[in-house]
Short mmCIF file of C-alpha atoms and ligand atoms in Angstrom, two decimals:
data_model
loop_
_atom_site.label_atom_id
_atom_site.label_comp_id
_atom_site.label_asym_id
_atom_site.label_seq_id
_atom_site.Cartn_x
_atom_site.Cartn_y
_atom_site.Cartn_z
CA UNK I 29 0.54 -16.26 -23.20
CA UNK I 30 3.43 -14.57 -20.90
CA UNK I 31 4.98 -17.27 -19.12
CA UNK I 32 4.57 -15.79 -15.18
CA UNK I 33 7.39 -17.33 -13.75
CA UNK I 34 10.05 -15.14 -16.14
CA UNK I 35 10.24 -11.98 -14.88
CA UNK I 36 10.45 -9.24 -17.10
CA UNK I 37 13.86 -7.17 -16.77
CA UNK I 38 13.62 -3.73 -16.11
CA UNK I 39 16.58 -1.27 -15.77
CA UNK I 40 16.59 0.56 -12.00
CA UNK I 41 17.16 4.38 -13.86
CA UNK I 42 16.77 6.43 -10.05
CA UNK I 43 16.87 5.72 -6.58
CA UNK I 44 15.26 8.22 -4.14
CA UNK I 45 15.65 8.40 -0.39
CA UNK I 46 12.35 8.73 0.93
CA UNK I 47 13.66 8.06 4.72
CA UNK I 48 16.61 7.02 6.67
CA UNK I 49 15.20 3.31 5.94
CA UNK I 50 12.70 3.75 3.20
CA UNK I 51 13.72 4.40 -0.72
CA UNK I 52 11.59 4.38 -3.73
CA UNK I 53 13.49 2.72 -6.96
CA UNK I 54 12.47 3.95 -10.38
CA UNK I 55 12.41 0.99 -13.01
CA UNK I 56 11.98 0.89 -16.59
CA UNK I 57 10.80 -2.60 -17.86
CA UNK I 58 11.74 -3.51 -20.64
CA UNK I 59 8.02 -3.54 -21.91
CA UNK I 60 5.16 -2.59 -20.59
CA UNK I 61 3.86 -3.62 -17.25
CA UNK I 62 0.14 -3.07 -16.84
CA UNK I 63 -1.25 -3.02 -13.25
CA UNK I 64 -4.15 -1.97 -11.13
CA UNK I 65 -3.67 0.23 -7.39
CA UNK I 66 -3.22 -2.31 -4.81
CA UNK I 67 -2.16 -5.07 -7.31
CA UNK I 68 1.47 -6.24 -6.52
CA UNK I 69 4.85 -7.79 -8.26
CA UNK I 70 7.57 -9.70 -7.76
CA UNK I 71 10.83 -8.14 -7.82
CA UNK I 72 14.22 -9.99 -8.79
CA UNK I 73 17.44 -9.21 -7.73
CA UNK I 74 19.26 -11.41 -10.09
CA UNK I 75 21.16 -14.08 -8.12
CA UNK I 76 19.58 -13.25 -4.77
CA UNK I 77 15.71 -13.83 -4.75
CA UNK I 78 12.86 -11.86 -5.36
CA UNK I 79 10.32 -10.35 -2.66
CA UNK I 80 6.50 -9.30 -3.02
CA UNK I 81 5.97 -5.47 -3.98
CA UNK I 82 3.09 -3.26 -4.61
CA UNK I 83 4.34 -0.11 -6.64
CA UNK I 84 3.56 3.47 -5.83
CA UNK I 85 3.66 4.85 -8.88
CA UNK I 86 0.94 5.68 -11.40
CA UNK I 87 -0.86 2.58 -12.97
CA UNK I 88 -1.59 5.25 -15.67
CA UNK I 89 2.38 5.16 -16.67
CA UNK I 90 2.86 1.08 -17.40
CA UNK I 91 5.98 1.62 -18.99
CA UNK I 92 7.82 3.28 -15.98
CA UNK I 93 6.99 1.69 -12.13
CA UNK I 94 8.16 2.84 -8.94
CA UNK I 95 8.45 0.72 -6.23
CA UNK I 96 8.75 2.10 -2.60
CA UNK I 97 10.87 -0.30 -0.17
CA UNK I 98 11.69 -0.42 3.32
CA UNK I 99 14.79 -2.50 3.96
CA UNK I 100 14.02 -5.48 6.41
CA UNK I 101 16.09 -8.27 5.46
CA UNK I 102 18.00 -9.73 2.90
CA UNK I 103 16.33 -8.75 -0.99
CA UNK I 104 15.91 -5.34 0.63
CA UNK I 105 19.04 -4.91 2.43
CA UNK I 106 20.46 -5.83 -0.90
CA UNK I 107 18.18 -3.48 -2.83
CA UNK I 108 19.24 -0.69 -0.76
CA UNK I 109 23.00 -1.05 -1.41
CA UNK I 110 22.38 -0.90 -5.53
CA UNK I 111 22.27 2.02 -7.58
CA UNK I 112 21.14 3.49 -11.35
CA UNK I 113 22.22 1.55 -14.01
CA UNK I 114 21.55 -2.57 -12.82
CA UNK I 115 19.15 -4.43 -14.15
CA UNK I 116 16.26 -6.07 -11.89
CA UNK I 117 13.05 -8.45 -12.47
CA UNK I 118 9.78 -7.61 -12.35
CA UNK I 119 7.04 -10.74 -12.49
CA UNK I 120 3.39 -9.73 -12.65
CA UNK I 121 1.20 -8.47 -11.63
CA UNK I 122 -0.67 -10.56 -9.62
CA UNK I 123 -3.71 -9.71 -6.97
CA UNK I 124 -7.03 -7.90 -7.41
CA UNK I 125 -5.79 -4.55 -6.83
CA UNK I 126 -8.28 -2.18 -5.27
CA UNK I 127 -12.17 -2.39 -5.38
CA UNK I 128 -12.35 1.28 -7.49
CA UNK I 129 -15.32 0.87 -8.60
CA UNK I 130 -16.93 0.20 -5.53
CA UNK I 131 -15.51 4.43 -4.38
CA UNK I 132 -17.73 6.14 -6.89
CA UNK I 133 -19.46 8.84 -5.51
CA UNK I 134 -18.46 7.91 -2.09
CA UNK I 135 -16.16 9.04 0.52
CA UNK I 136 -12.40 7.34 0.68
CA UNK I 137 -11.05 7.41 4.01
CA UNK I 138 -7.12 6.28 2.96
CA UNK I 139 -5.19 4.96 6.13
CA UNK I 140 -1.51 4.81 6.31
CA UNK I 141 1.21 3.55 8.89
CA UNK I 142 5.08 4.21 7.42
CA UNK I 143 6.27 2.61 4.50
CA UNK I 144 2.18 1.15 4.16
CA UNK I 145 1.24 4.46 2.10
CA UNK I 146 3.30 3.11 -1.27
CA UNK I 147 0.85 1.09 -2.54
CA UNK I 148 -1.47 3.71 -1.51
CA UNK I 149 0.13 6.31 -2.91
CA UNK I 150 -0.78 3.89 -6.13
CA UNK I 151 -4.64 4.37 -5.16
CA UNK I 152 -4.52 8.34 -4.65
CA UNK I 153 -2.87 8.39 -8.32
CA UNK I 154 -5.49 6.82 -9.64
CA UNK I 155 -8.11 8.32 -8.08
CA UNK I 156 -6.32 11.75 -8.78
CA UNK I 157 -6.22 10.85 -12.26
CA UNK I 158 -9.78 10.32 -12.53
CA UNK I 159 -11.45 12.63 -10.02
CA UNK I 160 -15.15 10.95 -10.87
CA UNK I 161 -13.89 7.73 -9.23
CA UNK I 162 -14.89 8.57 -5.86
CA UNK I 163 -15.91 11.64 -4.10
CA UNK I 164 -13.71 13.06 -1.66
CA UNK I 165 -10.52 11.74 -0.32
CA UNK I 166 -9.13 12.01 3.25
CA UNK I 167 -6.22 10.54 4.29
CA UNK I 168 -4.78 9.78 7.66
CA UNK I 169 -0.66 8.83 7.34
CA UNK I 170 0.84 7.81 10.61
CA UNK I 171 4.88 7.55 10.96
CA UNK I 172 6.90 6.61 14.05
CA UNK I 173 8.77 10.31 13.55
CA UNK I 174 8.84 12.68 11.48
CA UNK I 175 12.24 11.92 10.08
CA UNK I 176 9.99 9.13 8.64
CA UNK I 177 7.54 10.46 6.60
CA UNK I 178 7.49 8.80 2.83
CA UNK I 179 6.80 11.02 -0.06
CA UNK I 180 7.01 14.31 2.10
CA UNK I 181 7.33 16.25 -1.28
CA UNK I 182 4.04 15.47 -2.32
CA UNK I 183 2.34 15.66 1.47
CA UNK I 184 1.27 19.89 0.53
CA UNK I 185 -0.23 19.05 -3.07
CA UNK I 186 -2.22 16.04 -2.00
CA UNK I 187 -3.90 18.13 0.97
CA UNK I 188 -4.30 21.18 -1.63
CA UNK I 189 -6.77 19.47 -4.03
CA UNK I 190 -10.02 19.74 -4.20
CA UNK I 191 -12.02 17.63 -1.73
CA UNK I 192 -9.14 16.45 -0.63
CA UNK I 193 -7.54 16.13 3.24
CA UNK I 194 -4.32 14.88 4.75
CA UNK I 195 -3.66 14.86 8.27
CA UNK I 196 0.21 13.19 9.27
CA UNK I 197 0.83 12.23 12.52
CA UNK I 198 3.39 10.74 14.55
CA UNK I 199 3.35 8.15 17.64
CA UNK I 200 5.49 10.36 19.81
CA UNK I 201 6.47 14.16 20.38
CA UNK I 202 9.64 15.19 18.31
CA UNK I 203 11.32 18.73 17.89
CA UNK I 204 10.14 21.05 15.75
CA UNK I 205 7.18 18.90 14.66
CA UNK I 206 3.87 20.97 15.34
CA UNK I 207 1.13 18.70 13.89
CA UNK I 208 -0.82 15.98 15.58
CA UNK I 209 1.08 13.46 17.79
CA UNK I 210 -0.26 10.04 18.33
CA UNK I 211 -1.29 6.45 16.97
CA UNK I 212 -2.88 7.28 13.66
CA UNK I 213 -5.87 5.05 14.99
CA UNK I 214 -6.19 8.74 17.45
CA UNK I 215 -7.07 10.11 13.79
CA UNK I 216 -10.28 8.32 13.36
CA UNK I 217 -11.51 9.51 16.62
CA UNK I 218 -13.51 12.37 15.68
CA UNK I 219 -13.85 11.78 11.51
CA UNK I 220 -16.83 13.84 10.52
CA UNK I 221 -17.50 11.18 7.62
CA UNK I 222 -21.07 9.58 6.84
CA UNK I 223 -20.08 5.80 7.84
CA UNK I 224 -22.82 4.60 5.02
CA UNK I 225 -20.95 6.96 2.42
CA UNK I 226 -17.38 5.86 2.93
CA UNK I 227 -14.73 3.00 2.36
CA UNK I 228 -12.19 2.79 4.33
CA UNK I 229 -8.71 1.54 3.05
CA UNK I 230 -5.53 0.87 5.34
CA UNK I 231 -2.05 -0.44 4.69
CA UNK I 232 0.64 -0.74 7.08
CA UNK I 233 2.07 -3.01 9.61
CA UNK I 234 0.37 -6.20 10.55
CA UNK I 235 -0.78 -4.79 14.52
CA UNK I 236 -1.60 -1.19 12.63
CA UNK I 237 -4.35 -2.66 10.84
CA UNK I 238 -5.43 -4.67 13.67
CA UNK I 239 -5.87 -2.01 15.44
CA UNK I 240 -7.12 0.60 12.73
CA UNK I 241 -10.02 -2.17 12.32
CA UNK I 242 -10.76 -2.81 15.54
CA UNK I 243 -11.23 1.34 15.56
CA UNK I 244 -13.45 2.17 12.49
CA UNK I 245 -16.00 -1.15 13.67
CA UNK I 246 -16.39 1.04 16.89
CA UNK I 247 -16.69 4.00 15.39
CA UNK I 248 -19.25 2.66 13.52
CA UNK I 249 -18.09 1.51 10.06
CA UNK I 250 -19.50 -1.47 8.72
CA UNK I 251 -17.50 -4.43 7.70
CA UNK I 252 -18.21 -4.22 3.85
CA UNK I 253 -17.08 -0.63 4.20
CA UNK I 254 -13.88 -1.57 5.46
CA UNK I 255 -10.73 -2.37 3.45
CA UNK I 256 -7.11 -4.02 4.32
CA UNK I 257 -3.87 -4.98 2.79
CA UNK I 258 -2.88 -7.66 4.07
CA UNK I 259 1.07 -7.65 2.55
CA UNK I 260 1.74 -11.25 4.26
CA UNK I 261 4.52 -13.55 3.67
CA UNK I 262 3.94 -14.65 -0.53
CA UNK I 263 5.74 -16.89 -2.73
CA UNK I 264 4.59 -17.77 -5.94
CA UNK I 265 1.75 -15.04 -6.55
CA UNK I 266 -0.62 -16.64 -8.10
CA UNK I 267 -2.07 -19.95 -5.79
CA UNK I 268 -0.33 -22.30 -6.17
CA UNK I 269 2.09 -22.76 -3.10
CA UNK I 270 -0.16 -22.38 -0.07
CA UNK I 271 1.54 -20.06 1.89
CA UNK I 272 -0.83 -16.86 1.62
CA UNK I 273 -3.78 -18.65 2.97
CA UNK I 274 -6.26 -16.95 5.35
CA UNK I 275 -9.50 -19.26 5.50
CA UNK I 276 -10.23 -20.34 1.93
CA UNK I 277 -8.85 -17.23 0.58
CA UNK I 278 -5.59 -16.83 -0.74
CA UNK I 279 -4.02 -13.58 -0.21
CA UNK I 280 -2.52 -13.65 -3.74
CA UNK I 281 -5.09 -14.48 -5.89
CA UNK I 282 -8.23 -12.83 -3.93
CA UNK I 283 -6.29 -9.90 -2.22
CA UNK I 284 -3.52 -8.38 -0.96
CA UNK I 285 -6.65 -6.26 -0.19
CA UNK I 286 -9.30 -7.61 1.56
CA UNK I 287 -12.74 -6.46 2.35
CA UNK I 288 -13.41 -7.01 6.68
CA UNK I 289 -16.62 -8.18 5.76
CA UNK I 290 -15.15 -11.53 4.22
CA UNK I 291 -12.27 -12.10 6.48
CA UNK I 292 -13.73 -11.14 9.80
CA UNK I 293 -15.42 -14.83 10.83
CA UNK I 294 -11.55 -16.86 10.19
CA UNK I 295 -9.83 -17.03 12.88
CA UNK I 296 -6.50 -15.25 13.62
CA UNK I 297 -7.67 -13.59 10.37
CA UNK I 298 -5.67 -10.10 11.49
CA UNK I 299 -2.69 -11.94 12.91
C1 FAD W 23 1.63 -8.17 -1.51
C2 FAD W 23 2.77 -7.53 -0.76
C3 FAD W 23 3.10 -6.22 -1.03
C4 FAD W 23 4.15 -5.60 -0.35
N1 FAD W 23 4.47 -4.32 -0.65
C5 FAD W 23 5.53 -3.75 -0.04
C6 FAD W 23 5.92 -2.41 -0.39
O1 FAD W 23 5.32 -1.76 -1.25
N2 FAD W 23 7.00 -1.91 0.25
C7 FAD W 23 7.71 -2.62 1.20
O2 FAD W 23 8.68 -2.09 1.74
N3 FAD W 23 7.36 -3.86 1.54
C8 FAD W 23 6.30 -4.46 0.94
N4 FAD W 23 5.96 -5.74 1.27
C9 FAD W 23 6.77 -6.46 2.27
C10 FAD W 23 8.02 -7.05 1.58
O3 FAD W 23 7.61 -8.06 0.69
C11 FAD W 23 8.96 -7.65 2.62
O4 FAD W 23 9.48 -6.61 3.42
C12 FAD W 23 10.09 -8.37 1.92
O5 FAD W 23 9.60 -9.57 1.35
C13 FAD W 23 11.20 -8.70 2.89
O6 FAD W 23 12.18 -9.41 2.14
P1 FAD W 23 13.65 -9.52 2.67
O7 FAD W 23 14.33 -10.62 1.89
O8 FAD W 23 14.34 -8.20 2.65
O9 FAD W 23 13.47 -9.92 4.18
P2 FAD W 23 13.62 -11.36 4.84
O10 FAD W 23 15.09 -11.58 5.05
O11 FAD W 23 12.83 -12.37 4.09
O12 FAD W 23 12.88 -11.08 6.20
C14 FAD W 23 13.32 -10.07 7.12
C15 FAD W 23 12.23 -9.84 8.14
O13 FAD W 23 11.08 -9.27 7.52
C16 FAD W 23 9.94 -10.10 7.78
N5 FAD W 23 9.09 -10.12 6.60
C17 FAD W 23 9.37 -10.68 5.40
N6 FAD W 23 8.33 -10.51 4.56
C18 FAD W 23 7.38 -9.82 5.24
C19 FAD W 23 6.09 -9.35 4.94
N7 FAD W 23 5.50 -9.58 3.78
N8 FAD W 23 5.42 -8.69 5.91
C20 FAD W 23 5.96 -8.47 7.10
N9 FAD W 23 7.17 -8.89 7.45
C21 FAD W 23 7.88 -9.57 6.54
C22 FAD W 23 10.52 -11.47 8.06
O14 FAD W 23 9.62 -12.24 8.86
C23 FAD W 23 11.77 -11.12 8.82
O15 FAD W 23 11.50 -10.82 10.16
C24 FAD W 23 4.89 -6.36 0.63
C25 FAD W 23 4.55 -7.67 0.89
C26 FAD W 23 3.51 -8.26 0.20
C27 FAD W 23 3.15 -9.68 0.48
S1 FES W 24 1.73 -16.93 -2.60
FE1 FES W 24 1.51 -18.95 -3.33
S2 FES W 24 -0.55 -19.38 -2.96
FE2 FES W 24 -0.38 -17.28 -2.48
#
């Protein structure tokens, strides 16, 4: 068995600039790296440290994996200063990934807030890829401005599918942007979605989801229909250290994604 502590190098071949902050690095492993939508990896920068990922690419492609990063601190400072050609590590994957087979025939109502759609971006792939995974898709992306928007180049062919929507928005008025301005929780205001027919599914900040919770409960969601990624502080990945813990889940092991429903008696449970 693959020890899960080695990580498994994997040559950075592009670098794209999503956003003035956010860039998505395109790695080659050096074999295959299976993984589900919403599971997530460690990634190495040799001699620095390694930081928790979930990659945006297809989990239909193993042998290539983009990973979308917004630079924060010190891995990704550091991985926004390389370029093609170095060599990274890639441990995993560890997590559940996303509850797919719980979206046939239903509804998915995909929430965003900035660099929060990557690993979605992983879920729309795969339920692109295989259209009778769920019914239709809508999907509400929220950005501070519109300078940045992630994956703007694929914004028009996601909302041209079939049964599919997207609706951006941004928090405050900027020139020469004419769609919807406001919280992206001000999308879920008026969704014309049968609550009883739909998961929801956010990622982004920590006081997004809060908030994007608190909104689909009173709008009448249930809490099993409800979805979060909760992309907390990890270490090791796979529960041993302690430091993912929310009740007598680890976030690891049991999420990054976690269902309302089993989260919503602990306390302090959405920060
Ligand atoms: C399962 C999982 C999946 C993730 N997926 C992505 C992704 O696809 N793209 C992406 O850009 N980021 C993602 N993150 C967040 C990413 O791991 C952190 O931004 C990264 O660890 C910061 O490392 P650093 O060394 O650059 O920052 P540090 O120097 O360690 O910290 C800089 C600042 O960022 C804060 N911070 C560190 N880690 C997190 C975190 N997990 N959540 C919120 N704040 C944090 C610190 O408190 C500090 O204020 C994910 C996190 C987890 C746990
Ligand atoms: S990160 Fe170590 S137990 Fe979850």
């Amino acid at each position: 068995m693959k020890n899960p502590f080695v990580p498994v190098p994997a040559v950075l071949e592009a670098v794209i600039d999503e956003t003035p902050t956010i860039k998505t690095f395109c790695l080659k492993p050096a074999e295959p790296i299976p993984f589900r939508a919403g599971q997530f990896v460690q990634l190495e920068v040799p001699g620095l440290g390694e930081a928790p990922f979930t990659p945006s690419s297809s989990p239909f492609e193993p042998d290539r994996m983009e990973i979308t990063i917004l630079k924060t601190g010190l891995v990704t400072n550091r991985l926004h200063e390389l370029e093609a050609g170095v060599t990274l590590g890639i441990r995993g994957p560890f997590g559940k990934g996303y509850p797919i087979h719980r979206f046939e025939d239903q509804t998915v109502l995909v929430i965003g807030g900035g660099v929060g759609l990557a690993p979605l971006r992983s879920l729309l792939f795969h339920l692109f890829h295989e259209p009778e995974a769920c019914g239709n898709v809508s999907i509400k992306y929220g950005s501070r401005e519109p300078a940045e928007m992630c994956f703007k180049r694929q914004h028009a062919s996601w909302g041209e599918r079939p049964g599919v929507d997207f609706t951006p928005t941004i928090d405050r008025p900027a020139e020469g942007w004419d769609g919807h301005v406001g919280l992206v929780t001000t999308l879920l205001d008026d969704l014309d979605l049968d609550r009883e027919k739909t998961y929801a599914v956010s990622c982004g900040p920590e006081v997004m989801l809060r908030f994007v919770t608190w909104k689909l409960l009173d709008v009448g969601f249930p809490p099993e229909r409800i979805y979060l990624s909760m992309n907390r502080n990890m270490s090791c990945g796979m529960g041993i250290c302690g430091r993912c813990n929310v009740g007598s889940y680890y976030l690891c092991k049991d999420g990054p994604d976690m269902c309302y429903a089993d989260i919503k008696d602990v306390p302090y449970a959405l920060g």
